mmCIF file of C-alpha atoms in Angstrom:
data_model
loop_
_atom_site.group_PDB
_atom_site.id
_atom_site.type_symbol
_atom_site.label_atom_id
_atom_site.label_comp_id
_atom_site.label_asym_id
_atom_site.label_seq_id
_atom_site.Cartn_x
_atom_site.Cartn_y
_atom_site.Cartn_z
ATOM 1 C CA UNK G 1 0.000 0.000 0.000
ATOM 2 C CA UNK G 2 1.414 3.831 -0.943
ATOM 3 C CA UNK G 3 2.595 5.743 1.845
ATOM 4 C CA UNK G 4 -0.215 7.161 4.223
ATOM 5 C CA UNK G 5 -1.469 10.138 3.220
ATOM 6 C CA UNK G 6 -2.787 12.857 5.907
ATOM 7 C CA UNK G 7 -6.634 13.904 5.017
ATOM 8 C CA UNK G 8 -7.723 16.359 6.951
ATOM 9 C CA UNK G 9 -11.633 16.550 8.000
ATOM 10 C CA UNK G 10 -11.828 19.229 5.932
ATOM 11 C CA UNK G 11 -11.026 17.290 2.777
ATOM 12 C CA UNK G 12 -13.936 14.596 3.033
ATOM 13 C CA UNK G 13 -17.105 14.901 1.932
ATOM 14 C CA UNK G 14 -19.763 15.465 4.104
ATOM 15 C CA UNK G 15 -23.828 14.596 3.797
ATOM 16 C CA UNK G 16 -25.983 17.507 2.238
ATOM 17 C CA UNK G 17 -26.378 17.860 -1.737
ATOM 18 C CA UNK G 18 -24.047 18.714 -4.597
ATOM 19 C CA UNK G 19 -25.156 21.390 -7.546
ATOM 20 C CA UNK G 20 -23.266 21.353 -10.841
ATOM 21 C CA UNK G 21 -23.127 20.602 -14.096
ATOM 22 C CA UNK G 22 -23.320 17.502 -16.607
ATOM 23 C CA UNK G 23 -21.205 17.846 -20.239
ATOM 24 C CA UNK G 24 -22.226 15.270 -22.783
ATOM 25 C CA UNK G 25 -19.574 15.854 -25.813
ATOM 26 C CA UNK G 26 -19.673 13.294 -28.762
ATOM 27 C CA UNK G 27 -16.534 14.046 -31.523
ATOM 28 C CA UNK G 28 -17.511 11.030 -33.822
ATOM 29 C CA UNK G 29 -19.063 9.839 -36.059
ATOM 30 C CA UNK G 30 -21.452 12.993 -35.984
ATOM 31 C CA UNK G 31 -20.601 16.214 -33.215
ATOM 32 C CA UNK G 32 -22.625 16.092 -30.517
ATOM 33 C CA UNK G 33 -22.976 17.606 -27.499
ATOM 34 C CA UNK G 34 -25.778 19.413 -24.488
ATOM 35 C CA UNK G 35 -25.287 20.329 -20.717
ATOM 36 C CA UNK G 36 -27.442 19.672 -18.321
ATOM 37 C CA UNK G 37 -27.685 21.778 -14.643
ATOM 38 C CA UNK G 38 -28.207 18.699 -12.514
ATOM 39 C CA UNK G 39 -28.967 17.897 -8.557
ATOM 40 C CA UNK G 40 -27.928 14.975 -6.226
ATOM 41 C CA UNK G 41 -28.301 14.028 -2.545
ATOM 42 C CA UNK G 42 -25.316 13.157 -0.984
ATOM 43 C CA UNK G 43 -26.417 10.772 2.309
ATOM 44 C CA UNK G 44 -24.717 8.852 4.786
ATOM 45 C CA UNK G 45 -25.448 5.147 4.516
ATOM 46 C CA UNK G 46 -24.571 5.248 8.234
ATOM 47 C CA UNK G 47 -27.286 7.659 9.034
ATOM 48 C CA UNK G 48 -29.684 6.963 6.319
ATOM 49 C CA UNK G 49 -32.468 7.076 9.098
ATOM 50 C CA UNK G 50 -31.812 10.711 9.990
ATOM 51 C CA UNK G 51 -32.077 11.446 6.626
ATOM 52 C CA UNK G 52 -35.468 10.194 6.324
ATOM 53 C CA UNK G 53 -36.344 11.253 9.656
ATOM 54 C CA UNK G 54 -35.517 15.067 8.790
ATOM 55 C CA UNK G 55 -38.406 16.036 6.981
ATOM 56 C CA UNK G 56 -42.167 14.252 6.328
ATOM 57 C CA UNK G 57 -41.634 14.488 2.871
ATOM 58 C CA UNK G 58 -38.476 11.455 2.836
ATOM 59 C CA UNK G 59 -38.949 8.175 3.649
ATOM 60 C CA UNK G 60 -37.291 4.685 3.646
ATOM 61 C CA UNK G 61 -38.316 2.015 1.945
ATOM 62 C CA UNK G 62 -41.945 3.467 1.857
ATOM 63 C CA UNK G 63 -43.995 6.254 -0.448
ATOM 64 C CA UNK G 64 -43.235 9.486 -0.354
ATOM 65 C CA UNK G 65 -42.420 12.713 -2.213
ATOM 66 C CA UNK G 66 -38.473 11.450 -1.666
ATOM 67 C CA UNK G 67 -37.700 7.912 -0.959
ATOM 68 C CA UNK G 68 -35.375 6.041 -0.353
ATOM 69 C CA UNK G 69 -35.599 2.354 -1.272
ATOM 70 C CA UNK G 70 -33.175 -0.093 -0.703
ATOM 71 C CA UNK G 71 -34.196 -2.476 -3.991
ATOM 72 C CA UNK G 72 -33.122 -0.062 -6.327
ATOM 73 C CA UNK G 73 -29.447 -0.144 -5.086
ATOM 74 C CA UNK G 74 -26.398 -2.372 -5.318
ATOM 75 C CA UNK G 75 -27.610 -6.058 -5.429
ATOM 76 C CA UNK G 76 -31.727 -5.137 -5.730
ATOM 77 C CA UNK G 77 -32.269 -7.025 -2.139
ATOM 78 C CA UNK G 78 -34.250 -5.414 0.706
ATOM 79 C CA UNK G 79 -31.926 -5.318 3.659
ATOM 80 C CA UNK G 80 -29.575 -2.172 3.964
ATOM 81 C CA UNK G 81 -27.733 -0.460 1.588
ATOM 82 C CA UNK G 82 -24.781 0.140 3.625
ATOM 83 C CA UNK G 83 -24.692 -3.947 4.196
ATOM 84 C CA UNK G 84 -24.840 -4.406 0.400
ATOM 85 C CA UNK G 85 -22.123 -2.431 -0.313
ATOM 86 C CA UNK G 86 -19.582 -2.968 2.416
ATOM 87 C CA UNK G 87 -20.321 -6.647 0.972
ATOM 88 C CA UNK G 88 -19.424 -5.451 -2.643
ATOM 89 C CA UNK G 89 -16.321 -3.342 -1.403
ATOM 90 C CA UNK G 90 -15.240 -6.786 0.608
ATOM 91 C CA UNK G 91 -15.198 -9.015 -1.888
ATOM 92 C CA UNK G 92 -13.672 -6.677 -4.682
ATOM 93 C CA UNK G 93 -10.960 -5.357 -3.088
ATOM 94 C CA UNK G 94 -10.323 -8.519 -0.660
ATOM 95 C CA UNK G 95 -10.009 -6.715 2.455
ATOM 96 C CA UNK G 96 -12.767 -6.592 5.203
ATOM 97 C CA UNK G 97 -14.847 -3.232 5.013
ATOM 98 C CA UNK G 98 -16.095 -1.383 7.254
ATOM 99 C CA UNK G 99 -16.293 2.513 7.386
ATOM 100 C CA UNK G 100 -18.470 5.644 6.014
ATOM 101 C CA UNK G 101 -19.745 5.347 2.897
ATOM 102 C CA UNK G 102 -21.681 8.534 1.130
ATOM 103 C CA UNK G 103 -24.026 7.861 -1.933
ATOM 104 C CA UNK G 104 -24.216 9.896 -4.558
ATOM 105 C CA UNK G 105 -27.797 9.576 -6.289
ATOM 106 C CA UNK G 106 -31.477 10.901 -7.084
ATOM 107 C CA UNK G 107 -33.978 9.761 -4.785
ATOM 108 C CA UNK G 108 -37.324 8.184 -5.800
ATOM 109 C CA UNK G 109 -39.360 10.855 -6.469
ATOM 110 C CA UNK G 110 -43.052 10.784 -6.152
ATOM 111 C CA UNK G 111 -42.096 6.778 -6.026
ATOM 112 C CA UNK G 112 -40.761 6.906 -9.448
ATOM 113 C CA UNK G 113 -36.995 7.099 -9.693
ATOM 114 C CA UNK G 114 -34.071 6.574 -12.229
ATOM 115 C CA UNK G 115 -30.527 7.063 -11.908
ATOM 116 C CA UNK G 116 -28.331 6.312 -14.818
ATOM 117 C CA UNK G 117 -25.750 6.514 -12.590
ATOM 118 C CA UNK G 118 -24.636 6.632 -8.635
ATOM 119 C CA UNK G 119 -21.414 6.715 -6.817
ATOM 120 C CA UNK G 120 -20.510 5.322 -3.519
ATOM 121 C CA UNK G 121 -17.338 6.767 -1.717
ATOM 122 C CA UNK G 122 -16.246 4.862 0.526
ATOM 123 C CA UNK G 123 -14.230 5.914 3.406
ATOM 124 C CA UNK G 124 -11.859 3.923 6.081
ATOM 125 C CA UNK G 125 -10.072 5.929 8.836
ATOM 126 C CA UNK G 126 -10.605 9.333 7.159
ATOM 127 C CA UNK G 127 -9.195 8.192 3.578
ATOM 128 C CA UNK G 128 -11.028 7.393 0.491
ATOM 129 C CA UNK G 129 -10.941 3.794 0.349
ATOM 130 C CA UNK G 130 -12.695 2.971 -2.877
ATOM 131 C CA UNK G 131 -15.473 4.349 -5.265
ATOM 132 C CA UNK G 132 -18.062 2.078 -6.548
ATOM 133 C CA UNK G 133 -19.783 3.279 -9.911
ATOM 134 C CA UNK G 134 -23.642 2.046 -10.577
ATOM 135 C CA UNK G 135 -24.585 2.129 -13.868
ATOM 136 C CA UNK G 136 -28.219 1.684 -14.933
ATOM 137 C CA UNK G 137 -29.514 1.448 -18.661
ATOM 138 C CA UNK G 138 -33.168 1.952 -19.773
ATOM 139 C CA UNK G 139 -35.288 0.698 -21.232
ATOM 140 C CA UNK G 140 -33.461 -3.065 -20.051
ATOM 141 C CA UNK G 141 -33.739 -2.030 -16.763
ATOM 142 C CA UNK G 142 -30.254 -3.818 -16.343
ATOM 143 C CA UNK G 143 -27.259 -2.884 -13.272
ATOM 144 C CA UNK G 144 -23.388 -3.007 -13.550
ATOM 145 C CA UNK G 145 -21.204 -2.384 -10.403
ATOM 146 C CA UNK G 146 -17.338 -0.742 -11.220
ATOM 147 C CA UNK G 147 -15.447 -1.007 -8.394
ATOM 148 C CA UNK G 148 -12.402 1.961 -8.573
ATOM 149 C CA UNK G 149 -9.386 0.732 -5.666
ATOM 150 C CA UNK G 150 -8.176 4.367 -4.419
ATOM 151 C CA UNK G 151 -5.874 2.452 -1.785
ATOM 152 C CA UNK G 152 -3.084 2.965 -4.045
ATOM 153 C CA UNK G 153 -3.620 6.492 -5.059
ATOM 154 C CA UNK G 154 -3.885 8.271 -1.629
ATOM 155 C CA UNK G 155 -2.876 12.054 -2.893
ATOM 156 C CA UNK G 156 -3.440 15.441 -0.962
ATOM 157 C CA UNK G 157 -5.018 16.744 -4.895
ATOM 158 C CA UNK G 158 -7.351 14.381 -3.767
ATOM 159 C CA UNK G 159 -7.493 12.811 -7.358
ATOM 160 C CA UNK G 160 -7.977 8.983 -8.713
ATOM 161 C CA UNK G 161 -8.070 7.690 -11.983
ATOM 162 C CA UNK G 162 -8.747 4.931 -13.656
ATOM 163 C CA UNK G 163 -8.657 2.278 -16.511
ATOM 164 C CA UNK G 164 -10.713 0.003 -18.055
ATOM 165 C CA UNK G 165 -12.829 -1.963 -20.689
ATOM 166 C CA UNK G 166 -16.431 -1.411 -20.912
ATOM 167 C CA UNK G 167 -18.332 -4.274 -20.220
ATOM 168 C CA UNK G 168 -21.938 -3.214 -20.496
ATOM 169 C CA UNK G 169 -24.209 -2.085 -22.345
ATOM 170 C CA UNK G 170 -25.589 1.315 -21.777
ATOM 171 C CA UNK G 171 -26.718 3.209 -24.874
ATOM 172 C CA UNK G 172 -27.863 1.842 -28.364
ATOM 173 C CA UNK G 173 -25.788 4.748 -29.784
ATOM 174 C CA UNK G 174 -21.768 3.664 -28.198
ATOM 175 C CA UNK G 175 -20.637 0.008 -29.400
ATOM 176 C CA UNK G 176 -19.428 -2.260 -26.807
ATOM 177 C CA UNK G 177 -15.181 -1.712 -27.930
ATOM 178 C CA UNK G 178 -14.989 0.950 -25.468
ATOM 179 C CA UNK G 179 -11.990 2.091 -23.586
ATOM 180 C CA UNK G 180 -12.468 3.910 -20.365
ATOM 181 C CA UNK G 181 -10.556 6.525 -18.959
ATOM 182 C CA UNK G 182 -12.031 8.067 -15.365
ATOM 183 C CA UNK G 183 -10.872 10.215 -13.086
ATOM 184 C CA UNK G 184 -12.534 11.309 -9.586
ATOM 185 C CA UNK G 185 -11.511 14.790 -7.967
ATOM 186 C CA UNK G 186 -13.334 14.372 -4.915
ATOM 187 C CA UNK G 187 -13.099 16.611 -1.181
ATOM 188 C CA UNK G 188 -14.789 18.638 0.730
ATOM 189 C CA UNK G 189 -15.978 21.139 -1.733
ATOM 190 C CA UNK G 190 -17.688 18.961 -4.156
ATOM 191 C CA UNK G 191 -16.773 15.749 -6.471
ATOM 192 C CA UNK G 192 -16.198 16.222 -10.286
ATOM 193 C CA UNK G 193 -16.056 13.047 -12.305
ATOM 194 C CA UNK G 194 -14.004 12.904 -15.732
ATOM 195 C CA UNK G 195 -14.932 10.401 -18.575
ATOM 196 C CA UNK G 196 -13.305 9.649 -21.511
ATOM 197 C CA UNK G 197 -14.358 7.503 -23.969
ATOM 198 C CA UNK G 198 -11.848 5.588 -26.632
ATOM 199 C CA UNK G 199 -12.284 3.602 -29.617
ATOM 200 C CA UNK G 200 -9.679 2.425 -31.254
ATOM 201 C CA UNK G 201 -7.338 4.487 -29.849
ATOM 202 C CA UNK G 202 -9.207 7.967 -30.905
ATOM 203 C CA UNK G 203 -11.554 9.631 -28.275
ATOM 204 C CA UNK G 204 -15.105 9.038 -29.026
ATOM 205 C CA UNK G 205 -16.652 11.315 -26.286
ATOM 206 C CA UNK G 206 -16.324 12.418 -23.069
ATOM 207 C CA UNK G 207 -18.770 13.307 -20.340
ATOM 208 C CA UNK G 208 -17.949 15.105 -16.908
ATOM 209 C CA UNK G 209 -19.999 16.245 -14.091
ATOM 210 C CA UNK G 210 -18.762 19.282 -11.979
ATOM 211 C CA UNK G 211 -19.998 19.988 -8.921
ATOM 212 C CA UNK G 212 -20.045 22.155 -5.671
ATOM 213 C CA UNK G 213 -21.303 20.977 -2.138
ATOM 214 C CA UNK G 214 -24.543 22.391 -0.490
ATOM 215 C CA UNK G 215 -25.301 22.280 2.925
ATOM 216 C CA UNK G 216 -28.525 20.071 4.004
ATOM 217 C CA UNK G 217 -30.767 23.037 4.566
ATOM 218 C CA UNK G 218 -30.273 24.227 1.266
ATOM 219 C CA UNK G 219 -33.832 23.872 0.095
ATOM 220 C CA UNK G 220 -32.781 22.301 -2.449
ATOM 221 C CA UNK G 221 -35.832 19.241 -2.549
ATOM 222 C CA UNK G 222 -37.973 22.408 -3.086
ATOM 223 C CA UNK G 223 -36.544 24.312 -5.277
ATOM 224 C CA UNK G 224 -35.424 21.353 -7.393
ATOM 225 C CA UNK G 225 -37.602 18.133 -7.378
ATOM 226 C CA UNK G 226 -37.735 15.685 -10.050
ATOM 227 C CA UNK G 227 -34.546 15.636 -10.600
ATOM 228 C CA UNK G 228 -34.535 11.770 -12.010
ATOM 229 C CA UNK G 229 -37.720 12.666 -13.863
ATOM 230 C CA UNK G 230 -35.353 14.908 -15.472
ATOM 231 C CA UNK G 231 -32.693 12.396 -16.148
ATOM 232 C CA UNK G 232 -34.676 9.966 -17.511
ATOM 233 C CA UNK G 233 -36.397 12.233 -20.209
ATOM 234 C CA UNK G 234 -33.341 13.768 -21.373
ATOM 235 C CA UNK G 235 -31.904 10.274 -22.381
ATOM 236 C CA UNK G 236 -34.723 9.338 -24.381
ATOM 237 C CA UNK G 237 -34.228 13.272 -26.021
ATOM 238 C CA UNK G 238 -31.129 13.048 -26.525
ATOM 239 C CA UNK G 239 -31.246 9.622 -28.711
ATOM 240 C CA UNK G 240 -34.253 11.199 -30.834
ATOM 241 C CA UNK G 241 -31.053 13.912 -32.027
ATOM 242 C CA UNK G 242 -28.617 11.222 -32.619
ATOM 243 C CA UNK G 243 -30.850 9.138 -34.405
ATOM 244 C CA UNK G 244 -32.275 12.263 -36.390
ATOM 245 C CA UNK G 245 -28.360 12.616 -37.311
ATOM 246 C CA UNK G 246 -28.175 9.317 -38.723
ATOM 247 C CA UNK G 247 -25.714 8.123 -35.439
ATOM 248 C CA UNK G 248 -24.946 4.002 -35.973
ATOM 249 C CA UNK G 249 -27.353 1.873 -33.818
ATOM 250 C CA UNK G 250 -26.090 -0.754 -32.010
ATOM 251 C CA UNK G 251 -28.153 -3.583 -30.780
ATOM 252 C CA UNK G 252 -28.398 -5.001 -27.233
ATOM 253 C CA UNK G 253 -25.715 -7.697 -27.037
ATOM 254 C CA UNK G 254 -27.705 -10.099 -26.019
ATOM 255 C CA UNK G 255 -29.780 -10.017 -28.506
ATOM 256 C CA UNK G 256 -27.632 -10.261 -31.149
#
């Protein structure tokens, strides 16, 4: 393991919600690209009740205007969240796990909810002990985990990247050669994300997310709702334009 690295309270994410931005920037075969002003909760795992228990209008594992529900994370299975994905982070990076572990995501809302994607940050003795990347695709309804190691990158820029093959289908519009190139910048302030997208050898796209940290009494859930509502109709907008510009469709691989 690298050399210990001294992270400083002020360095780790807290709960509350993050505000930014989402790029979408295709170079090939056709230019395309749209921003979207986005807005996640950032919660606790190991004080998911207080969450819920701050407001009437959030709930776990039960209808409300927010919820909560622990079937639509990690492994689909009703007991915690937190136990599903200390599980995950065991068995990937072969060391017991046990720590604080934030979630990035958009609550149900209304008890609909999508996220095409969610991030776990994991933490163990105030240092960032792994990510874990959920990916969702509609309209399969399908779930991939990417587990990011950050034991070996413990930097004061407070930055991790990493490498690898994609192995899952997420939209008809990106063939399944894909290279991956992430990186996380991730502290106190907020957590921007990095994507880059190769195939063979020349970038095919990238998409980043930028954002800034908000305290819990932001207001945000009423100035904001809907926000997967939002997601979710944007993807299906966003294909009508590629396929209007004649973008190659690739089937589902499994039903090739």
């Amino acid at each position: 393991m690298s050399e210990s690295v001294n992270i400083t309270d002020s360095q780790i994410l807290q709960p509350g919600f993050l505000s930014g931005e989402v790029v979408h920037h295709r170079f090939s075969p056709r230019e395309h690209r749209f921003t979207n002003r986005m807005y996640w909760h950032l919660l606790s795992l190991n004080q998911v009740q207080d969450w819920s228990g701050q407001s009437l209008f959030r709930s776990l594992n039960r209808f409300n205007i927010y919820a909560i529900d622990n079937r639509d994370y990690v492994f689909c299975q009703s007991r915690s969240i937190l136990e599903q994905i200390s599980d995950y982070v065991t068995h990937q990076s072969g060391e017991a796990f046990s720590g604080e572990v934030l979630l990035m995501t958009h609550p149900r809302f209304m008890g609909i909810g999508f996220n095409s994607v969610s991030f776990y940050f994991c933490y163990r003795q105030q240092q960032l002990h792994a990510i874990v990347s959920e990916i969702n695709n509609t309209p399969w309804g399908e779930k991939q985990l990417y587990f990011h190691d950050c034991r070996q990158q413990q930097n004061t820029d407070n930055h991790y990247d990493f490498s690898f093959d994609k192995c899952f289908h997420i939209s008809p519009f990106v063939s399944m050669d894909i290279h991956y190139q992430w990186r996380f910048v991730v502290n106190a302030s907020g957590v921007d994300v990095h994507m880059k997208l190769f195939k063979n050898d020349a970038t095919l796209m990238y998409v980043g997310m930028k954002t800034s940290w908000l305290s819990a009494d932001s207001g945000i859930t009423i100035t904001k709702p809907a926000q997967a509502w939002k997601m979710w109709l944007n993807i299906y907008y966003q294909a009508a334009r590629l396929w209007l510009k004649k973008v190659s469709f690739y089937n589902h691989p499994n039903t090739e």
